[in-house]
Coordinates of C-alpha atoms and ligand atoms in Angstrom, one line a residue:
M1 CA 5.7 7.2 -31.6
L2 CA 1.5 6.7 -32.3
E3 CA 0.6 9.7 -34.0
I4 CA -3.8 9.8 -34.0
I5 CA -5.4 11.7 -36.6
N6 CA -9.6 12.7 -37.1
V7 CA -10.0 12.5 -41.1
D8 CA -13.1 13.7 -41.3
K9 CA -13.7 12.4 -44.9
N10 CA -15.4 10.0 -46.9
I11 CA -14.4 6.7 -45.7
L12 CA -14.7 5.5 -49.7
K13 CA -11.8 7.5 -50.7
L14 CA -9.7 7.3 -46.8
K15 CA -6.2 6.0 -48.6
T16 CA -4.8 3.3 -46.2
N17 CA -3.3 -0.2 -45.6
T18 CA -6.4 -1.3 -43.7
L19 CA -9.6 -0.4 -42.9
V20 CA -10.6 -1.0 -39.3
I21 CA -15.1 -1.4 -39.4
G22 CA -16.2 -2.2 -36.1
V23 CA -20.3 -4.5 -37.0
F24 CA -22.7 -5.4 -34.6
K25 CA -24.1 -8.4 -33.5
N26 CA -26.5 -8.5 -37.0
E27 CA -26.2 -5.6 -37.7
K28 CA -27.9 -4.5 -41.6
Y29 CA -26.2 -3.8 -44.5
S30 CA -26.3 -0.6 -43.8
G31 CA -24.2 3.3 -43.7
V32 CA -20.1 3.0 -43.7
L33 CA -21.2 -1.7 -44.2
R34 CA -22.9 -1.7 -47.0
D35 CA -21.2 1.7 -49.3
V36 CA -17.4 -0.8 -48.4
N37 CA -19.4 -3.9 -49.3
S38 CA -21.3 -2.3 -52.6
E39 CA -18.1 -1.2 -54.6
L40 CA -16.0 -4.5 -53.1
D41 CA -19.3 -6.5 -55.6
G42 CA -21.0 -8.0 -52.3
V43 CA -17.1 -9.2 -51.3
L44 CA -17.3 -8.3 -47.8
R45 CA -21.0 -10.1 -46.9
S46 CA -20.2 -13.2 -48.4
I47 CA -17.1 -13.3 -46.7
S48 CA -18.6 -12.4 -43.8
K49 CA -21.5 -15.7 -44.4
D50 CA -18.9 -18.2 -45.0
R51 CA -16.9 -18.0 -42.4
G52 CA -19.2 -17.0 -39.6
F53 CA -18.7 -13.7 -38.5
D54 CA -22.0 -12.6 -37.6
G55 CA -20.1 -9.8 -35.3
S56 CA -19.5 -11.1 -32.5
E57 CA -17.0 -9.7 -30.1
G58 CA -14.2 -11.2 -30.2
D59 CA -14.2 -12.0 -33.4
S60 CA -13.4 -10.8 -36.9
V61 CA -12.8 -11.1 -41.1
T62 CA -9.8 -9.0 -43.2
V63 CA -10.7 -8.8 -47.1
N64 CA -8.4 -8.4 -49.5
A65 CA -10.5 -5.1 -51.7
T66 CA -9.5 -5.2 -55.1
Y67 CA -7.1 -2.7 -55.7
G68 CA -8.4 0.8 -57.3
K69 CA -12.1 0.2 -56.1
I70 CA -11.9 1.7 -52.6
G71 CA -9.0 4.2 -51.0
A72 CA -8.5 1.5 -48.6
S73 CA -5.7 -1.6 -49.6
R74 CA -7.4 -3.9 -47.2
V75 CA -10.8 -3.6 -45.1
M76 CA -11.1 -5.5 -41.1
L77 CA -14.4 -6.4 -40.0
V78 CA -14.2 -7.2 -36.3
G79 CA -17.0 -7.6 -34.2
L80 CA -18.3 -5.2 -31.4
G81 CA -21.2 -7.3 -29.8
P82 CA -24.7 -7.1 -29.1
K83 CA -25.0 -3.1 -29.8
S84 CA -27.7 -2.3 -27.6
D85 CA -24.4 -2.9 -25.1
Y86 CA -22.7 -1.3 -26.7
T87 CA -19.4 -0.2 -24.3
R88 CA -15.7 0.4 -24.3
S89 CA -15.0 -2.7 -23.7
A90 CA -16.3 -3.6 -26.7
V91 CA -13.5 -1.0 -28.5
K92 CA -11.6 -2.1 -26.5
K93 CA -11.6 -5.9 -27.2
A94 CA -12.4 -5.3 -31.2
A95 CA -8.3 -3.1 -31.1
I96 CA -7.0 -5.9 -28.8
L97 CA -8.2 -7.9 -32.2
A98 CA -7.1 -5.7 -34.6
A99 CA -3.3 -4.8 -33.4
G100 CA -3.1 -8.5 -32.9
E101 CA -3.4 -9.6 -36.6
L102 CA -2.3 -5.8 -38.1
R103 CA 1.2 -5.1 -36.0
G104 CA 4.1 -6.3 -38.1
H105 CA 1.9 -6.1 -41.4
T106 CA 1.7 -2.0 -41.4
E107 CA 2.5 0.8 -39.8
E108 CA -1.0 2.9 -40.4
I109 CA -4.1 1.2 -40.2
A110 CA -7.8 4.0 -39.7
F111 CA -10.5 2.8 -37.8
S112 CA -14.4 3.2 -39.0
S113 CA -17.0 6.4 -36.8
E114 CA -18.0 3.8 -34.5
F115 CA -15.6 4.0 -32.3
S116 CA -15.8 7.0 -30.8
R117 CA -19.4 7.2 -31.2
I118 CA -19.1 6.2 -27.4
E119 CA -17.7 9.0 -24.5
G120 CA -14.1 7.6 -23.6
G121 CA -14.1 4.9 -26.7
I122 CA -10.6 7.2 -28.4
A123 CA -9.2 6.7 -25.0
A124 CA -10.4 2.4 -25.1
L125 CA -9.3 2.3 -28.6
I126 CA -6.4 3.5 -27.9
E127 CA -5.7 0.7 -25.1
G128 CA -6.9 -1.7 -26.3
L129 CA -4.1 -1.1 -29.8
L130 CA -1.2 -0.7 -27.3
E131 CA -2.9 -3.7 -24.8
G132 CA -2.7 -5.9 -28.1
S133 CA 0.4 -5.0 -29.8
Y134 CA 2.9 -5.9 -26.1
D135 CA 5.1 -8.2 -26.3
F136 CA 8.1 -10.1 -24.0
D137 CA 10.2 -11.4 -25.5
K138 CA 13.4 -9.8 -24.4
Y139 CA 14.6 -13.0 -22.9
K140 CA 14.1 -15.1 -26.7
T141 CA 17.4 -14.5 -27.8
E142 CA 15.9 -14.9 -31.4
A143 CA 12.9 -12.9 -31.5
K144 CA 13.3 -9.5 -33.9
P145 CA 11.8 -6.4 -33.4
K146 CA 8.6 -6.4 -35.1
K147 CA 7.1 -2.8 -37.4
E148 CA 5.4 -0.4 -34.6
F149 CA 1.7 1.3 -35.9
K150 CA 3.1 4.4 -36.4
K151 CA -0.3 6.6 -37.9
I152 CA -3.8 6.3 -36.1
Q153 CA -6.3 7.6 -39.0
L154 CA -9.7 8.4 -36.9
V155 CA -13.4 8.8 -39.4
S156 CA -15.8 10.5 -37.3
K157 CA -16.9 14.1 -38.3
R158 CA -17.9 15.1 -35.1
L159 CA -14.3 15.3 -33.0
K160 CA -13.1 18.7 -31.3
E161 CA -8.5 18.7 -31.2
G162 CA -9.3 19.1 -28.1
S163 CA -10.7 16.2 -26.3
L164 CA -9.2 14.3 -29.4
K165 CA -5.4 14.7 -27.6
E166 CA -6.6 14.6 -24.4
E167 CA -8.8 11.1 -24.5
V168 CA -5.2 9.8 -26.3
R169 CA -2.7 11.1 -23.8
F170 CA -4.6 9.8 -21.3
A171 CA -4.9 6.3 -22.5
K172 CA -1.5 5.8 -23.4
V173 CA -0.6 7.2 -19.8
I174 CA -2.1 4.6 -18.7
S175 CA -1.3 2.3 -21.4
D176 CA 2.0 2.5 -20.1
S177 CA 1.0 1.6 -16.3
I178 CA 0.2 -1.5 -18.0
K179 CA 2.6 -2.2 -19.8
I180 CA 4.7 -1.9 -15.8
A181 CA 2.5 -4.4 -14.4
R182 CA 2.8 -6.4 -17.3
D183 CA 6.3 -6.9 -17.5
L184 CA 6.7 -7.4 -14.0
V185 CA 4.6 -10.4 -13.5
N186 CA 6.3 -11.9 -16.9
E187 CA 9.9 -11.0 -16.0
P188 CA 11.1 -14.4 -14.3
P189 CA 11.6 -13.9 -9.7
L190 CA 15.8 -14.5 -9.7
Y191 CA 14.9 -10.4 -11.4
V192 CA 11.9 -9.2 -9.8
T193 CA 13.1 -9.7 -6.2
P194 CA 11.8 -6.6 -2.9
A195 CA 14.9 -5.8 -3.7
K196 CA 13.7 -4.7 -7.7
L197 CA 10.4 -3.6 -6.7
A198 CA 11.8 -0.6 -4.7
E199 CA 14.6 -0.5 -7.5
V200 CA 11.2 0.2 -9.9
A201 CA 9.3 2.5 -6.8
L202 CA 12.8 4.5 -7.1
E203 CA 13.6 5.2 -10.4
I204 CA 9.2 5.8 -10.5
S205 CA 10.2 8.0 -7.5
A206 CA 13.0 9.3 -9.7
D207 CA 11.3 10.6 -13.0
T208 CA 8.1 11.7 -11.3
G209 CA 8.5 13.7 -8.1
L210 CA 6.8 11.1 -5.6
G211 CA 7.3 10.6 -2.6
C212 CA 9.0 7.0 -1.3
E213 CA 10.7 4.8 1.4
I214 CA 11.7 2.1 1.7
F215 CA 12.8 -0.3 4.1
D216 CA 15.1 -3.2 4.2
R217 CA 14.9 -6.4 6.6
A218 CA 16.8 -4.7 9.4
Q219 CA 14.2 -1.8 9.3
I220 CA 10.9 -4.6 9.4
E221 CA 12.6 -6.5 12.4
K222 CA 12.7 -2.8 14.4
R223 CA 9.2 -0.8 13.0
G224 CA 8.3 -5.1 14.3
M225 CA 6.5 -5.8 11.1
G226 CA 6.7 -9.2 12.5
G227 CA 4.7 -10.7 9.3
I228 CA 7.0 -9.5 6.8
E229 CA 9.8 -10.7 8.3
A230 CA 8.2 -14.3 9.5
V231 CA 7.3 -15.1 5.9
S232 CA 10.8 -13.6 3.9
R233 CA 13.0 -15.9 6.6
G234 CA 13.1 -18.2 5.1
S235 CA 14.5 -16.9 1.7
D236 CA 17.7 -15.9 1.0
V237 CA 16.6 -12.7 -0.7
P238 CA 16.0 -10.4 1.3
P239 CA 12.5 -8.6 2.0
R240 CA 11.7 -4.9 1.5
F241 CA 9.3 -2.7 2.6
I242 CA 7.4 -0.2 -0.2
H243 CA 6.0 3.6 0.8
L244 CA 4.8 5.1 -2.4
T245 CA 3.0 8.6 -1.9
Y246 CA 1.2 11.0 -4.2
E247 CA 0.6 14.5 -3.1
P248 CA -2.4 16.6 -4.7
K249 CA -1.5 19.6 -3.6
K250 CA 2.1 21.2 -4.9
Y251 CA -0.2 20.7 -8.1
K252 CA -2.4 23.3 -10.5
D253 CA -4.7 25.7 -8.8
G254 CA -3.2 25.0 -5.9
R255 CA -6.3 22.3 -4.4
K256 CA -5.8 20.3 -1.6
P257 CA -6.1 16.2 -1.0
K258 CA -9.6 15.9 -0.3
K259 CA -9.1 12.7 0.6
T260 CA -6.2 9.9 1.7
I261 CA -5.9 6.8 -0.4
A262 CA -4.1 4.2 0.4
I263 CA -3.5 1.2 -2.4
V264 CA -1.9 -2.1 -1.0
G265 CA -1.0 -4.4 -3.1
K266 CA 0.4 -7.6 -2.1
G267 CA 4.2 -8.8 -2.9
I268 CA 5.3 -12.0 -3.1
T269 CA 8.9 -12.5 -5.6
F270 CA 7.9 -16.1 -5.6
D271 CA 5.5 -18.6 -3.9
S272 CA 6.9 -22.1 -3.2
G273 CA 4.3 -22.4 0.0
G274 CA 7.3 -22.5 2.1
L275 CA 7.7 -25.7 4.2
C276 CA 3.9 -26.4 3.2
L277 CA 5.3 -26.5 0.1
K278 CA 3.1 -26.4 -2.9
P279 CA 3.1 -29.5 -5.7
A280 CA 5.1 -28.9 -8.5
D281 CA 2.4 -28.1 -10.7
S282 CA 0.9 -25.4 -8.2
M283 CA 4.2 -23.4 -7.9
R284 CA 4.4 -23.0 -11.8
G285 CA 2.9 -19.7 -12.2
M286 CA 4.0 -18.0 -9.1
K287 CA 6.1 -15.8 -10.0
M288 CA 2.5 -13.5 -10.7
D289 CA 2.5 -13.5 -6.9
M290 CA 3.7 -10.0 -6.9
A291 CA 0.7 -8.7 -9.7
G292 CA -1.2 -6.6 -6.9
A293 CA 2.1 -5.0 -6.5
A294 CA 3.0 -5.3 -9.6
V295 CA -0.2 -2.6 -10.1
V296 CA 0.2 0.1 -7.6
L297 CA 3.2 0.3 -8.8
G298 CA 1.1 0.8 -12.6
V299 CA -0.9 3.1 -11.0
M300 CA 1.1 5.2 -8.7
K301 CA 3.4 5.4 -12.0
A302 CA 0.4 7.2 -13.5
L303 CA -0.6 9.6 -11.1
P304 CA 1.7 12.9 -11.3
E305 CA 0.9 12.8 -15.3
L306 CA -3.3 12.3 -13.8
L307 CA -3.1 14.9 -11.0
P308 CA -6.3 13.6 -9.2
S309 CA -7.1 15.5 -5.9
V310 CA -6.2 13.2 -3.4
R311 CA -3.3 12.2 -2.2
V312 CA -2.5 8.2 -1.9
H313 CA -0.3 5.9 -0.5
G314 CA 0.7 2.6 -2.6
L315 CA 2.6 0.3 -0.1
I316 CA 3.9 -2.6 -1.1
P317 CA 5.3 -6.1 1.0
A318 CA 7.5 -7.1 -0.9
S319 CA 9.1 -11.2 0.2
E320 CA 9.5 -14.1 -1.1
N321 CA 8.0 -16.8 0.3
M322 CA 10.8 -20.2 0.3
T323 CA 11.5 -23.3 3.0
G324 CA 14.9 -22.4 4.5
A325 CA 16.0 -23.8 7.3
K326 CA 15.5 -20.9 9.0
A327 CA 11.8 -21.2 7.6
Y328 CA 8.7 -19.7 9.6
K329 CA 7.1 -22.7 10.4
P330 CA 2.7 -24.6 10.9
D331 CA 2.2 -23.7 15.2
D332 CA 4.3 -20.1 15.2
V333 CA 3.6 -17.4 16.6
I334 CA 3.9 -14.3 15.0
R335 CA 3.3 -11.1 15.6
A336 CA 1.5 -8.5 13.2
Y337 CA 3.0 -4.9 13.2
N338 CA -1.0 -3.4 15.2
G339 CA 0.7 -5.4 17.7
K340 CA -2.3 -9.0 16.8
T341 CA -0.8 -11.8 17.3
I342 CA -0.7 -14.9 14.2
E343 CA -0.8 -18.4 14.7
V344 CA 0.4 -20.4 11.4
I345 CA -1.8 -23.5 10.0
N346 CA -0.4 -23.2 6.3
T347 CA 3.1 -21.5 5.4
D348 CA 1.3 -20.9 2.1
A349 CA -1.1 -19.1 2.7
E350 CA 1.3 -16.4 2.9
G351 CA -0.2 -13.1 0.6
R352 CA -2.1 -12.5 4.5
V353 CA 0.0 -12.9 6.6
V354 CA 2.1 -9.8 4.7
L355 CA -0.2 -7.7 3.7
S356 CA -1.5 -8.0 7.6
D357 CA 1.8 -6.0 7.8
A358 CA 0.3 -3.4 4.8
L359 CA -2.9 -2.7 6.5
S360 CA -1.6 -2.5 10.1
Y361 CA 0.8 0.3 8.9
A362 CA -2.5 2.1 6.1
V363 CA -4.1 2.8 9.5
E364 CA -1.8 4.4 11.0
L365 CA -1.3 6.5 7.6
G366 CA -4.6 7.8 9.1
V367 CA -5.7 7.1 5.4
D368 CA -10.5 7.7 5.0
E369 CA -9.9 4.5 2.4
I370 CA -7.6 1.5 1.8
V371 CA -8.1 -0.5 -1.3
D372 CA -6.1 -3.5 -1.6
L373 CA -5.1 -6.2 -4.8
A374 CA -3.4 -9.6 -4.6
T375 CA -3.1 -12.5 -5.8
L376 CA -4.8 -14.6 -2.6
T377 CA -6.3 -18.1 -3.7
G378 CA -6.3 -20.2 -5.5
A379 CA -10.4 -21.4 -3.5
C380 CA -10.8 -17.2 -5.3
M381 CA -10.2 -18.0 -9.0
V382 CA -12.2 -22.0 -8.4
G383 CA -15.5 -19.9 -8.0
L384 CA -15.3 -16.7 -9.7
G385 CA -13.3 -19.0 -12.5
S386 CA -10.1 -17.2 -14.5
F387 CA -11.5 -14.2 -15.1
T388 CA -12.9 -12.5 -12.4
A389 CA -11.8 -11.0 -9.6
G390 CA -13.7 -11.1 -6.4
V391 CA -14.5 -8.3 -3.9
M392 CA -14.4 -8.1 -0.3
G393 CA -14.5 -5.6 2.4
N394 CA -16.2 -3.8 5.0
D395 CA -17.6 -0.8 3.7
Q396 CA -21.0 -2.2 1.4
K397 CA -20.2 1.6 -0.7
L398 CA -16.7 1.6 -0.7
A399 CA -17.4 -1.6 -2.6
Q400 CA -20.5 0.1 -4.5
R401 CA -18.1 2.2 -5.8
I402 CA -14.9 -0.2 -6.4
L403 CA -17.0 -2.1 -8.6
R404 CA -18.4 0.9 -10.3
A405 CA -15.0 1.9 -11.6
S406 CA -14.2 -1.6 -12.7
E407 CA -17.3 -1.4 -15.2
K408 CA -16.3 1.7 -16.2
A409 CA -12.7 0.4 -16.8
G410 CA -13.8 -3.3 -18.4
E411 CA -12.1 -5.5 -15.3
K412 CA -14.3 -8.0 -14.2
M413 CA -15.0 -8.4 -10.7
W414 CA -18.0 -9.4 -9.1
Q415 CA -18.4 -9.3 -4.3
L416 CA -18.9 -12.4 -2.0
P417 CA -19.9 -12.5 0.9
M418 CA -18.4 -11.2 4.1
D419 CA -21.2 -14.4 5.8
D420 CA -20.2 -13.5 9.7
E421 CA -20.8 -17.6 10.5
L422 CA -17.3 -18.1 8.5
R423 CA -15.8 -15.8 11.0
D424 CA -15.2 -19.6 13.7
E425 CA -13.0 -20.5 10.8
L426 CA -9.7 -18.0 12.3
K427 CA -11.1 -18.2 15.3
S428 CA -7.1 -19.1 17.0
S429 CA -6.3 -21.2 20.5
V430 CA -3.4 -19.8 20.7
A431 CA -3.3 -16.8 19.4
D432 CA -5.5 -14.2 18.9
I433 CA -6.3 -14.9 15.0
K434 CA -5.5 -18.4 12.7
N435 CA -3.6 -17.8 8.7
A436 CA -6.1 -20.6 7.9
G437 CA -9.6 -22.1 7.7
S438 CA -10.5 -25.4 5.2
R439 CA -11.4 -24.7 2.2
L440 CA -14.5 -23.9 2.2
G441 CA -14.6 -20.1 1.7
G442 CA -11.1 -19.6 1.4
A443 CA -11.8 -16.1 0.0
I444 CA -13.1 -15.6 2.1
T445 CA -11.9 -16.6 5.2
A446 CA -9.3 -15.1 3.6
A447 CA -10.1 -11.9 3.6
M448 CA -11.9 -11.2 7.0
F449 CA -8.0 -12.1 8.3
L450 CA -7.0 -8.9 6.4
E451 CA -10.3 -7.0 7.8
Q452 CA -8.5 -8.1 11.5
F453 CA -6.0 -5.1 10.3
V454 CA -7.5 -2.4 9.1
S455 CA -9.4 -1.6 11.8
N456 CA -12.9 -0.2 11.2
V457 CA -11.1 2.7 8.0
P458 CA -13.2 1.6 5.3
W459 CA -11.0 -1.6 3.3
V460 CA -12.3 -3.1 0.0
H461 CA -10.2 -6.8 -0.7
I462 CA -9.8 -7.9 -4.6
D463 CA -8.2 -11.7 -5.4
I464 CA -7.1 -10.5 -8.4
A465 CA -5.7 -14.4 -8.1
G466 CA -7.4 -15.6 -11.5
P467 CA -7.4 -12.4 -13.6
A468 CA -3.8 -11.3 -13.0
Y469 CA -2.5 -14.1 -15.6
S470 CA -3.4 -15.6 -18.7
E471 CA -2.3 -19.4 -18.6
K472 CA -3.8 -19.9 -22.5
R473 CA -3.2 -17.4 -25.2
S474 CA -6.5 -16.5 -27.0
S475 CA -7.5 -13.5 -29.9
L476 CA -7.9 -11.6 -26.8
R477 CA -5.3 -12.3 -23.7
K478 CA -1.2 -14.0 -24.9
V479 CA 0.2 -15.6 -22.1
G480 CA 1.8 -13.6 -19.2
G481 CA 0.3 -11.4 -16.7
T482 CA -2.6 -9.1 -18.1
G483 CA -2.0 -5.8 -15.1
F484 CA -6.1 -6.4 -14.3
G485 CA -6.0 -4.2 -11.9
V486 CA -4.7 -0.8 -13.0
S487 CA -8.0 0.4 -14.9
T488 CA -10.4 0.7 -12.5
I489 CA -7.8 1.7 -9.8
I490 CA -7.6 4.5 -11.8
E491 CA -10.9 4.6 -12.9
Y492 CA -11.5 5.0 -8.9
I493 CA -8.5 7.9 -8.3
Q494 CA -10.2 10.0 -10.7
G495 CA -13.7 9.2 -9.8
K496 CA -13.0 10.8 -6.9
Ligands
BES1 N1 -1.0 -17.0 -4.2 C1 -1.0 -18.5 -3.5 C2 -2.7 -18.2 -4.2 C3 -2.6 -17.7 -6.2 C4 -2.9 -19.8 -5.8 C5 -3.0 -17.1 -6.6 C6 -3.1 -19.9 -8.0 C7 -2.4 -18.3 -8.2 C8 -2.9 -18.5 -8.6 C9 -1.3 -17.8 -2.5 O1 -0.4 -17.6 -1.7 C10 -1.3 -18.7 -1.4 O2 -1.0 -20.9 -1.7 N2 -2.7 -19.4 -1.2 C11 -3.4 -20.7 -0.2 C12 -3.9 -20.5 0.7 C13 -4.2 -22.0 0.9 C14 -2.6 -22.6 1.6 C15 -5.4 -20.9 2.5 C16 -4.5 -21.7 -1.7 O3 -5.4 -20.9 -1.6 O4 -4.7 -22.6 -2.2
MN2 MN1 0.5 -19.2 -0.9
ZN3 ZN1 0.5 -16.3 -1.7

């Protein structure tokens, strides 16, 4: 259990294994930095210079403190980037870095006051520490448990005990949700099937009192969810439609919901491409095609602890996309939940097909806003790279709210235009709409397809194909699921 304590002490005397000091880009040696440096006979400055450490984000340098000179045994300098654009995201990155380097070596570290100096800084610090301490080693038969951080000392003069507690609690809730999302993405597809996602939803419901309804294959067919039915047909594992509900009205001071929103997550537990089979190299990593669903589960789990005043429906169409004898085919025409017909051009454009049912279901629930998260297109990654999600929608105000929430949450998102001239790409000669256009503008035409199923409800689509999964290891990222989207969606829901 992580204990956070606020200390108001001379930082030179503070007893700790490692004192982590946040340093702005090209910061002058004044204050704490100057004092510690001079106690250590200038070693901080000279080693920083040797290593080229200048306070850039993602950079750090660690030195052993000569015994007895200061209270700490080690000092770690971590870059916070330019002081002029100091945000929570810089704090979070610095904490991820500190956790990556120090976890396993010590159970106790201390942080200088820069970290608590901005609003939400402490939450960002804890989130970063917990995120940076994340491992997925369940399947490593020889993995040894690592020492976890037990005690974190925060040096700060102005902190009130109550606000510290609240920020720490908030950070732990968010971190827990991010961990749920990362674990689900990292698990192999043999384990995370649609039935497993449904089981996780039921567990969350049992633990928290959220409403939970699950439709199995028979109910999906009976209710006319033709998209999920079609995509799931090529697989031996049956699909599920998952519906979790958070109702605020029974909580504290009799608040009634101001609004009802739906968050919808693509839940393709493995995407082989179907009959339009992916080449082997592109199929690798397709266990992550349920990352949107993982975000929805993580967020829903957090709501009963955060008690926002809006009603939230979490919807997940869950299926595999496989090549079995009954698989849906190019040229098939299928009927979505809202009655619209879809001509299948490419069975690998399956995400939008299952989402068509979930989005029309959200409309039927009478929600005021819909936000969907989906690892929807390779085209979005080509356009924006691996670290930024694409934002599209039918309502600029809602899009702006999502973009603002993402900035606060420190998750990079960028809006793409719904260019009317692209709409012809999806015109079908036999059905209401085709499920794929040409390669050009692929992220946008995918969103235009989804738009056909949200009626006139304000809706935003977040294409997380890039940032949901990290292919490469770096000082800030481990290979695997990232939990991208959880923080933004919670920020958006809380910001009501
Ligand atoms: N799940 C993929 C998109 C994807 C690709 C996510 C790479 C993460 C990494 C999606 O189902 C897909 O296959 N999309 C196709 C659409 C095309 C057939 C119109 C794509 O992007 O190539
Ligand atoms: Mn696909
Ligand atoms: Zn897919």
